[in-house]
mmCIF file of C-alpha atoms and ligand atoms in Angstrom:
data_model
loop_
_atom_site.group_PDB
_atom_site.id
_atom_site.type_symbol
_atom_site.label_atom_id
_atom_site.label_comp_id
_atom_site.label_asym_id
_atom_site.label_seq_id
_atom_site.Cartn_x
_atom_site.Cartn_y
_atom_site.Cartn_z
ATOM 1 C CA MET A 1 77.166 -131.976 44.858
ATOM 2 C CA THR A 2 73.941 -131.868 42.825
ATOM 3 C CA VAL A 3 73.782 -129.110 40.235
ATOM 4 C CA ASP A 4 70.578 -127.658 38.786
ATOM 5 C CA LEU A 5 71.459 -126.413 35.302
ATOM 6 C CA ASN A 6 68.544 -123.966 35.493
ATOM 7 C CA SER A 7 69.920 -122.139 38.516
ATOM 8 C CA LEU A 8 73.685 -121.973 38.082
ATOM 9 C CA GLN A 9 75.396 -119.646 40.562
ATOM 10 C CA ASN A 10 78.995 -119.314 39.389
ATOM 11 C CA VAL A 11 78.784 -120.316 35.736
ATOM 12 C CA GLN A 12 76.853 -118.745 32.901
ATOM 13 C CA LEU A 13 75.757 -120.836 29.914
ATOM 14 C CA VAL A 14 74.618 -118.926 26.842
ATOM 15 C CA ARG A 15 73.554 -120.610 23.612
ATOM 16 C CA GLU A 16 74.103 -118.769 20.326
ATOM 17 C CA GLY A 17 72.802 -121.075 17.617
ATOM 18 C CA HIS A 18 75.038 -124.155 17.626
ATOM 19 C CA LEU A 19 77.614 -122.433 19.845
ATOM 20 C CA ALA A 20 77.664 -122.714 23.639
ATOM 21 C CA ILE A 21 79.468 -119.955 25.540
ATOM 22 C CA VAL A 22 80.450 -121.103 29.045
ATOM 23 C CA THR A 23 81.571 -118.245 31.295
ATOM 24 C CA VAL A 24 83.044 -118.706 34.760
ATOM 25 C CA ASN A 25 81.232 -115.995 36.644
ATOM 26 C CA ARG A 26 82.895 -115.030 39.941
ATOM 27 C CA PRO A 27 84.589 -111.805 38.828
ATOM 28 C CA ALA A 28 84.973 -110.459 42.392
ATOM 29 C CA LYS A 29 87.254 -113.458 43.077
ATOM 30 C CA LEU A 30 88.853 -113.335 39.615
ATOM 31 C CA ASN A 31 86.775 -116.416 38.699
ATOM 32 C CA ALA A 32 88.699 -118.650 41.128
ATOM 33 C CA LEU A 33 87.485 -122.243 41.158
ATOM 34 C CA ASP A 34 85.771 -123.307 44.371
ATOM 35 C CA GLY A 35 83.899 -126.622 44.751
ATOM 36 C CA GLN A 36 80.585 -125.154 43.574
ATOM 37 C CA THR A 37 82.159 -123.689 40.413
ATOM 38 C CA ILE A 38 83.935 -126.945 39.558
ATOM 39 C CA ALA A 39 80.705 -128.921 40.093
ATOM 40 C CA GLU A 40 78.745 -126.487 37.901
ATOM 41 C CA LEU A 41 81.345 -126.566 35.115
ATOM 42 C CA ASP A 42 81.394 -130.359 35.280
ATOM 43 C CA ALA A 43 77.592 -130.530 34.963
ATOM 44 C CA VAL A 44 77.541 -127.999 32.104
ATOM 45 C CA PHE A 45 80.240 -129.792 30.090
ATOM 46 C CA ALA A 46 78.531 -133.156 30.677
ATOM 47 C CA ALA A 47 75.213 -131.758 29.431
ATOM 48 C CA LEU A 48 76.782 -130.151 26.346
ATOM 49 C CA ASP A 49 78.610 -133.380 25.492
ATOM 50 C CA GLY A 50 75.281 -135.155 25.086
ATOM 51 C CA ASP A 51 73.475 -132.248 23.393
ATOM 52 C CA ALA A 52 73.379 -132.842 19.636
ATOM 53 C CA SER A 53 72.348 -129.219 18.981
ATOM 54 C CA CYS A 54 75.647 -127.985 20.448
ATOM 55 C CA GLY A 55 78.408 -127.890 17.823
ATOM 56 C CA ALA A 56 81.260 -126.216 19.725
ATOM 57 C CA ILE A 57 81.953 -124.773 23.163
ATOM 58 C CA VAL A 58 83.814 -121.573 24.089
ATOM 59 C CA LEU A 59 85.131 -121.337 27.668
ATOM 60 C CA THR A 60 85.897 -117.864 29.033
ATOM 61 C CA GLY A 61 85.840 -115.789 32.222
ATOM 62 C CA ALA A 62 83.573 -112.958 33.364
ATOM 63 C CA GLY A 63 84.990 -109.441 33.643
ATOM 64 C CA GLU A 64 88.024 -107.915 31.993
ATOM 65 C CA LYS A 65 90.674 -109.035 34.424
ATOM 66 C CA ALA A 66 90.648 -112.811 34.622
ATOM 67 C CA PHE A 67 89.936 -115.972 32.689
ATOM 68 C CA ILE A 68 90.338 -118.061 35.874
ATOM 69 C CA ALA A 69 92.880 -117.019 38.551
ATOM 70 C CA GLY A 70 93.252 -120.584 39.802
ATOM 71 C CA ALA A 71 91.771 -122.870 42.377
ATOM 72 C CA ASP A 72 90.202 -120.933 45.256
ATOM 73 C CA ILE A 73 93.120 -120.432 47.659
ATOM 74 C CA SER A 74 90.779 -119.832 50.624
ATOM 75 C CA VAL A 75 89.475 -123.395 50.103
ATOM 76 C CA LEU A 76 92.946 -124.891 49.503
ATOM 77 C CA ALA A 77 94.251 -123.225 52.673
ATOM 78 C CA LYS A 78 91.887 -125.293 54.829
ATOM 79 C CA GLN A 79 92.327 -128.654 53.156
ATOM 80 C CA GLY A 80 93.798 -131.809 54.698
ATOM 81 C CA VAL A 81 95.096 -134.912 52.942
ATOM 82 C CA LEU A 82 91.652 -136.329 52.097
ATOM 83 C CA ASP A 83 90.149 -132.971 51.053
ATOM 84 C CA GLY A 84 93.259 -132.308 48.976
ATOM 85 C CA SER A 85 92.882 -135.585 47.085
ATOM 86 C CA ASP A 86 89.132 -135.051 46.616
ATOM 87 C CA ASN A 87 89.754 -131.531 45.357
ATOM 88 C CA ALA A 88 92.426 -132.681 42.882
ATOM 89 C CA ARG A 89 90.181 -135.520 41.684
ATOM 90 C CA ALA A 90 87.204 -133.180 41.110
ATOM 91 C CA GLY A 91 89.379 -130.742 39.153
ATOM 92 C CA GLN A 92 91.002 -133.545 37.171
ATOM 93 C CA GLN A 93 87.600 -135.046 36.359
ATOM 94 C CA LEU A 94 86.526 -131.665 34.988
ATOM 95 C CA THR A 95 89.648 -131.428 32.812
ATOM 96 C CA LEU A 96 88.885 -134.891 31.422
ATOM 97 C CA ARG A 97 85.261 -133.870 30.828
ATOM 98 C CA ILE A 98 86.545 -130.929 28.765
ATOM 99 C CA GLU A 99 89.281 -132.885 26.983
ATOM 100 C CA ASN A 100 87.082 -135.875 26.103
ATOM 101 C CA ASN A 101 84.063 -133.805 25.112
ATOM 102 C CA LYS A 102 82.785 -134.783 21.667
ATOM 103 C CA LYS A 103 82.518 -131.101 20.739
ATOM 104 C CA PRO A 104 85.517 -128.858 20.024
ATOM 105 C CA VAL A 105 86.265 -126.757 23.117
ATOM 106 C CA LEU A 106 87.997 -123.393 22.633
ATOM 107 C CA ALA A 107 89.473 -121.346 25.479
ATOM 108 C CA ALA A 108 89.095 -117.558 25.167
ATOM 109 C CA ILE A 109 91.686 -116.464 27.736
ATOM 110 C CA ASN A 110 90.587 -112.927 28.515
ATOM 111 C CA GLY A 111 92.977 -112.242 31.426
ATOM 112 C CA PHE A 112 94.788 -114.133 34.204
ATOM 113 C CA ALA A 113 94.908 -117.890 33.528
ATOM 114 C CA LEU A 114 96.779 -119.103 36.577
ATOM 115 C CA GLY A 115 97.076 -122.460 38.298
ATOM 116 C CA GLY A 116 93.803 -124.350 37.930
ATOM 117 C CA GLY A 117 92.728 -121.711 35.388
ATOM 118 C CA LEU A 118 95.594 -122.506 33.052
ATOM 119 C CA GLU A 119 94.934 -126.187 33.698
ATOM 120 C CA MET A 120 91.344 -125.777 32.449
ATOM 121 C CA ALA A 121 92.675 -123.969 29.366
ATOM 122 C CA LEU A 122 95.207 -126.770 28.800
ATOM 123 C CA ALA A 123 92.349 -129.291 28.694
ATOM 124 C CA CYS A 124 90.639 -127.287 25.921
ATOM 125 C CA ASP A 125 91.351 -128.241 22.308
ATOM 126 C CA VAL A 126 92.686 -124.827 21.324
ATOM 127 C CA ARG A 127 93.560 -121.672 23.267
ATOM 128 C CA PHE A 128 93.387 -118.022 22.245
ATOM 129 C CA ALA A 129 94.510 -115.202 24.521
ATOM 130 C CA ALA A 130 93.935 -111.489 24.857
ATOM 131 C CA LYS A 131 97.187 -109.542 24.413
ATOM 132 C CA THR A 132 96.888 -108.497 28.076
ATOM 133 C CA ALA A 133 96.496 -112.046 29.461
ATOM 134 C CA LYS A 134 99.012 -113.623 31.833
ATOM 135 C CA LEU A 135 99.388 -117.394 31.917
ATOM 136 C CA GLY A 136 101.202 -119.437 34.531
ATOM 137 C CA LEU A 137 101.341 -122.225 37.086
ATOM 138 C CA PRO A 138 102.273 -120.390 40.321
ATOM 139 C CA GLU A 139 101.516 -123.323 42.646
ATOM 140 C CA VAL A 140 105.082 -123.770 43.960
ATOM 141 C CA SER A 141 104.963 -120.192 45.262
ATOM 142 C CA LEU A 142 102.066 -121.364 47.475
ATOM 143 C CA GLY A 143 103.921 -124.466 48.619
ATOM 144 C CA ILE A 144 101.924 -126.878 46.441
ATOM 145 C CA LEU A 145 102.225 -128.338 42.950
ATOM 146 C CA PRO A 146 99.754 -128.203 40.052
ATOM 147 C CA GLY A 147 97.017 -130.755 40.747
ATOM 148 C CA TYR A 148 94.513 -130.471 37.880
ATOM 149 C CA GLY A 149 96.735 -132.075 35.234
ATOM 150 C CA GLY A 150 99.077 -129.125 34.627
ATOM 151 C CA THR A 151 102.283 -131.104 35.113
ATOM 152 C CA GLN A 152 101.147 -133.607 32.495
ATOM 153 C CA ARG A 153 99.378 -131.480 29.881
ATOM 154 C CA LEU A 154 101.813 -128.546 29.800
ATOM 155 C CA ALA A 155 104.775 -130.891 29.279
ATOM 156 C CA ARG A 156 102.923 -132.744 26.517
ATOM 157 C CA LEU A 157 101.851 -129.503 24.799
ATOM 158 C CA CYS A 158 105.037 -127.407 25.082
ATOM 159 C CA GLY A 159 107.776 -129.897 26.012
ATOM 160 C CA THR A 160 109.460 -130.508 29.346
ATOM 161 C CA GLY A 161 111.809 -127.491 29.099
ATOM 162 C CA THR A 162 109.016 -124.935 28.874
ATOM 163 C CA ALA A 163 106.806 -126.841 31.320
ATOM 164 C CA LEU A 164 109.526 -127.071 33.945
ATOM 165 C CA GLN A 165 110.453 -123.401 33.516
ATOM 166 C CA LEU A 166 106.863 -122.316 34.166
ATOM 167 C CA ILE A 167 106.231 -124.861 36.924
ATOM 168 C CA LEU A 168 109.521 -124.430 38.823
ATOM 169 C CA THR A 169 109.687 -120.616 38.696
ATOM 170 C CA GLY A 170 105.946 -120.145 39.179
ATOM 171 C CA ASP A 171 106.271 -116.997 37.046
ATOM 172 C CA PRO A 172 103.535 -116.220 34.515
ATOM 173 C CA VAL A 173 104.218 -115.473 30.849
ATOM 174 C CA THR A 174 102.626 -112.851 28.637
ATOM 175 C CA ALA A 175 100.244 -113.819 25.844
ATOM 176 C CA ASP A 176 102.957 -113.130 23.247
ATOM 177 C CA GLU A 177 105.420 -115.366 25.095
ATOM 178 C CA ALA A 178 102.712 -118.041 25.419
ATOM 179 C CA MET A 179 102.272 -117.828 21.644
ATOM 180 C CA ARG A 180 106.014 -118.179 21.095
ATOM 181 C CA VAL A 181 106.205 -121.408 23.127
ATOM 182 C CA GLY A 182 103.065 -122.934 21.589
ATOM 183 C CA LEU A 183 100.927 -122.582 24.702
ATOM 184 C CA VAL A 184 98.280 -120.589 22.826
ATOM 185 C CA ASN A 185 97.156 -120.775 19.199
ATOM 186 C CA GLY A 186 96.621 -117.053 18.717
ATOM 187 C CA VAL A 187 96.639 -113.640 20.404
ATOM 188 C CA PHE A 188 94.029 -110.928 19.862
ATOM 189 C CA GLU A 189 93.309 -107.427 21.142
ATOM 190 C CA PRO A 190 91.181 -107.767 24.311
ATOM 191 C CA GLY A 191 88.104 -106.199 22.701
ATOM 192 C CA GLU A 192 88.286 -108.592 19.758
ATOM 193 C CA LEU A 193 89.082 -111.845 21.558
ATOM 194 C CA LEU A 194 85.605 -113.280 22.059
ATOM 195 C CA ALA A 195 84.378 -112.384 18.561
ATOM 196 C CA GLN A 196 87.493 -113.916 16.996
ATOM 197 C CA VAL A 197 87.206 -117.117 19.035
ATOM 198 C CA LYS A 198 83.508 -117.405 18.185
ATOM 199 C CA ALA A 199 84.375 -117.033 14.490
ATOM 200 C CA ILE A 200 86.907 -119.894 14.760
ATOM 201 C CA ALA A 201 84.339 -121.984 16.673
ATOM 202 C CA LEU A 202 81.759 -121.306 13.941
ATOM 203 C CA LYS A 203 84.238 -122.441 11.294
ATOM 204 C CA MET A 204 84.511 -125.757 13.181
ATOM 205 C CA VAL A 205 80.722 -125.955 13.505
ATOM 206 C CA SER A 206 80.460 -125.644 9.705
ATOM 207 C CA ARG A 207 82.304 -129.000 9.394
ATOM 208 C CA GLY A 208 80.816 -132.502 9.808
ATOM 209 C CA PRO A 209 79.887 -133.061 13.485
ATOM 210 C CA GLN A 210 80.756 -136.768 13.565
ATOM 211 C CA ALA A 211 83.964 -136.106 11.641
ATOM 212 C CA LEU A 212 84.921 -133.484 14.237
ATOM 213 C CA ALA A 213 84.236 -135.857 17.132
ATOM 214 C CA LEU A 214 86.187 -138.731 15.584
ATOM 215 C CA ALA A 215 89.090 -136.531 14.436
ATOM 216 C CA LYS A 216 89.340 -135.151 17.973
ATOM 217 C CA GLN A 217 89.250 -138.687 19.373
ATOM 218 C CA ALA A 218 91.979 -139.819 16.959
ATOM 219 C CA VAL A 219 94.305 -137.029 18.114
ATOM 220 C CA ARG A 220 93.383 -137.177 21.813
ATOM 221 C CA ARG A 221 93.760 -140.964 22.100
ATOM 222 C CA GLY A 222 96.556 -141.213 19.550
ATOM 223 C CA VAL A 223 99.080 -139.118 21.487
ATOM 224 C CA HIS A 224 99.134 -141.785 24.200
ATOM 225 C CA LEU A 225 99.803 -144.605 21.701
ATOM 226 C CA SER A 226 102.734 -145.855 19.649
ATOM 227 C CA MET A 227 102.720 -144.687 16.004
ATOM 228 C CA GLN A 228 101.616 -148.174 14.932
ATOM 229 C CA ASP A 229 98.702 -148.270 17.387
ATOM 230 C CA GLY A 230 97.810 -144.664 16.598
ATOM 231 C CA LEU A 231 97.626 -145.401 12.873
ATOM 232 C CA ALA A 232 95.496 -148.482 13.616
ATOM 233 C CA LEU A 233 93.153 -146.279 15.683
ATOM 234 C CA GLU A 234 92.984 -143.729 12.845
ATOM 235 C CA ALA A 235 92.145 -146.484 10.334
ATOM 236 C CA ASP A 236 89.405 -147.846 12.628
ATOM 237 C CA LEU A 237 87.859 -144.402 13.079
ATOM 238 C CA PHE A 238 88.151 -143.759 9.320
ATOM 239 C CA GLY A 239 86.239 -147.007 8.797
ATOM 240 C CA ALA A 240 83.631 -145.918 11.334
ATOM 241 C CA ILE A 241 82.914 -142.657 9.492
ATOM 242 C CA SER A 242 82.871 -144.319 6.063
ATOM 243 C CA SER A 243 79.456 -144.730 4.469
ATOM 244 C CA THR A 244 77.712 -142.762 7.234
ATOM 245 C CA ALA A 245 74.954 -140.368 6.172
ATOM 246 C CA GLU A 246 77.324 -137.572 7.153
ATOM 247 C CA MET A 247 80.057 -138.793 4.817
ATOM 248 C CA LYS A 248 77.568 -139.254 1.981
ATOM 249 C CA GLU A 249 76.289 -135.698 2.477
ATOM 250 C CA GLY A 250 79.831 -134.259 2.592
ATOM 251 C CA MET A 251 80.849 -136.004 -0.629
ATOM 252 C CA ALA A 252 77.552 -135.243 -2.401
ATOM 253 C CA ALA A 253 77.771 -131.560 -1.483
ATOM 254 C CA PHE A 254 81.289 -131.329 -2.947
ATOM 255 C CA LEU A 255 80.286 -133.055 -6.183
ATOM 256 C CA GLU A 256 77.104 -130.952 -6.478
ATOM 257 C CA LYS A 257 79.085 -127.744 -5.735
ATOM 258 C CA ARG A 258 76.957 -126.771 -2.734
ATOM 259 C CA LYS A 259 77.435 -126.399 1.021
ATOM 260 C CA PRO A 260 76.815 -129.560 3.019
ATOM 261 C CA SER A 261 73.743 -129.708 5.206
ATOM 262 C CA TRP A 262 74.743 -131.635 8.323
ATOM 263 C CA LEU A 263 72.278 -133.579 10.384
ATOM 264 C CA ARG A 264 71.892 -131.822 13.746
ATOM 265 C CA ALA A 265 69.180 -131.585 16.331
HETATM 266 N N1 COA B 1 91.669 -117.902 45.047
HETATM 267 C C1 COA B 1 90.877 -117.175 45.839
HETATM 268 N N2 COA B 1 90.690 -115.850 45.694
HETATM 269 C C2 COA B 1 91.376 -115.258 44.700
HETATM 270 C C3 COA B 1 92.226 -115.945 43.827
HETATM 271 C C4 COA B 1 92.355 -117.344 44.042
HETATM 272 N N3 COA B 1 93.121 -118.114 43.254
HETATM 273 N N4 COA B 1 92.770 -115.082 42.962
HETATM 274 C C5 COA B 1 92.262 -113.868 43.265
HETATM 275 N N5 COA B 1 91.418 -113.976 44.320
HETATM 276 C C6 COA B 1 90.663 -112.904 44.975
HETATM 277 C C7 COA B 1 91.536 -112.044 45.871
HETATM 278 O O1 COA B 1 91.719 -112.673 47.131
HETATM 279 C C8 COA B 1 90.714 -110.787 45.947
HETATM 280 O O2 COA B 1 89.634 -111.009 46.822
HETATM 281 P P1 COA B 1 89.234 -109.876 47.909
HETATM 282 O O3 COA B 1 88.880 -108.668 47.074
HETATM 283 O O4 COA B 1 88.070 -110.462 48.637
HETATM 284 O O5 COA B 1 90.452 -109.654 48.741
HETATM 285 C C9 COA B 1 90.113 -110.696 44.528
HETATM 286 O O6 COA B 1 90.159 -112.019 43.990
HETATM 287 C C10 COA B 1 90.893 -109.768 43.616
HETATM 288 O O7 COA B 1 92.246 -110.216 43.595
HETATM 289 P P2 COA B 1 93.494 -109.254 43.906
HETATM 290 O O8 COA B 1 94.624 -110.123 44.391
HETATM 291 O O9 COA B 1 93.079 -108.130 44.793
HETATM 292 O O10 COA B 1 93.799 -108.694 42.447
HETATM 293 P P3 COA B 1 95.204 -108.164 41.921
HETATM 294 O O11 COA B 1 94.906 -107.489 40.616
HETATM 295 O O12 COA B 1 95.922 -107.367 42.946
HETATM 296 O O13 COA B 1 96.082 -109.476 41.626
HETATM 297 C C11 COA B 1 96.444 -111.717 40.849
HETATM 298 C C12 COA B 1 95.674 -110.389 40.665
HETATM 299 C C13 COA B 1 95.865 -112.744 39.868
HETATM 300 C C14 COA B 1 97.937 -111.478 40.517
HETATM 301 C C15 COA B 1 96.311 -112.195 42.292
HETATM 302 O O14 COA B 1 94.930 -112.183 42.639
HETATM 303 C C16 COA B 1 96.829 -113.582 42.542
HETATM 304 O O15 COA B 1 98.041 -113.788 42.612
HETATM 305 N N6 COA B 1 95.934 -114.567 42.685
HETATM 306 C C17 COA B 1 96.280 -115.927 42.994
HETATM 307 C C18 COA B 1 96.776 -116.641 41.764
HETATM 308 C C19 COA B 1 97.246 -118.050 42.109
HETATM 309 O O16 COA B 1 98.197 -118.246 42.844
HETATM 310 N N7 COA B 1 96.538 -119.043 41.560
HETATM 311 C C20 COA B 1 96.872 -120.426 41.733
HETATM 312 C C21 COA B 1 96.110 -121.005 42.858
HETATM 313 S S1 COA B 1 96.546 -122.692 43.065
#
C-alpha cells in the first residue's frame, strides 16, 4: 500500500519544533487499526526516523475515549490463513519500526489501549497513561491470540506472571494497576496527559541526539544478549560516540558552564 504523507487519512502528524506528535485519527472506531492506518503509521514512523529535525515522537489517539482499541475486528473477522499472516506481519513490522526508531518514542495513552493498541504502546520506549485509561490484551475473548508482539513484549516488560494474567484472562487493567505492574511509567489526569508527555519528550530532546540514539540501541539490542555480549555492545557504542562533535560539544558546554548546542537540521 503506497502512502502519501501529504494526504494521510487516518493518522495526523503535527510538528511542534523538534517534537513530532503522531495521532491515530479514527475516533468513530475508537482508533482501531485497519490496513490503511497501519500503512500510514508505518510510513510516518519511517519518515521521522530519517528526519534529523525530529528529536522525539509522541504517539497518541484522537478523541477522549481511546488511544487505540485494537486491530480492526471487522477486518480480522474476514481474514483467512494468508490474510491473517499478512496482517500480523504488517502490525509486527510497525512495532519494530517504532521500537527501532532512532528517536525516543513516547506513548500518551489517553483511553482504551487494547489488543493491537496496547501492542503499539509496548513497542514505544516509555508509556504514560491518563488515569481513566484501560489497558489489556483481550484477544482470547475473540478466539485469537495477540499477534503484534504482545506475547513477547509484555512478558519481557512485566514478567511472565503479569503477562499471562492479562493475556489468559483478556481482562483490562486500570492505569493505576498498569503503573503498579510496571506497564506504564506514569499516570496523569486526562486533561494533563499530553502536556506532561510533551514535557518529558522535550527533556529528552534537550539531550545529545546521537547519544539518545545509541543509548536506546544499547538497551534495545542489549536485552536480547548475554551480559558479556551486552557489555561488549555498550563498549562499542561508547567508542562510537567518543570524540564525535556531539561529545565535544557536551563536554565543552559543561566545562564552560553553558547549555550545549546540539547539531540538528
Ligand atoms: N475494531 C473495530 N471497531 C471497533 C473496535 C475494534 N477493535 N473497537 C471499537 N470499535 C468500534 C465499535 O464497533 C463501534 O463502532 P460503531 O459505532 O460503528 O458500532 C465504535 O468503535 C465505538 O465502540 P463501542 O463498542 O460502541 O464503544 P463502547 O464504549 O461501548 O466500548 C470498548 C468500548 C473498547 C470496550 C469496545 O469498543 C470494545 O470492546 N472494542 C474491542 C476491543 C478489542 O477487543 N480489541 C482487540 C482487537 S484484537
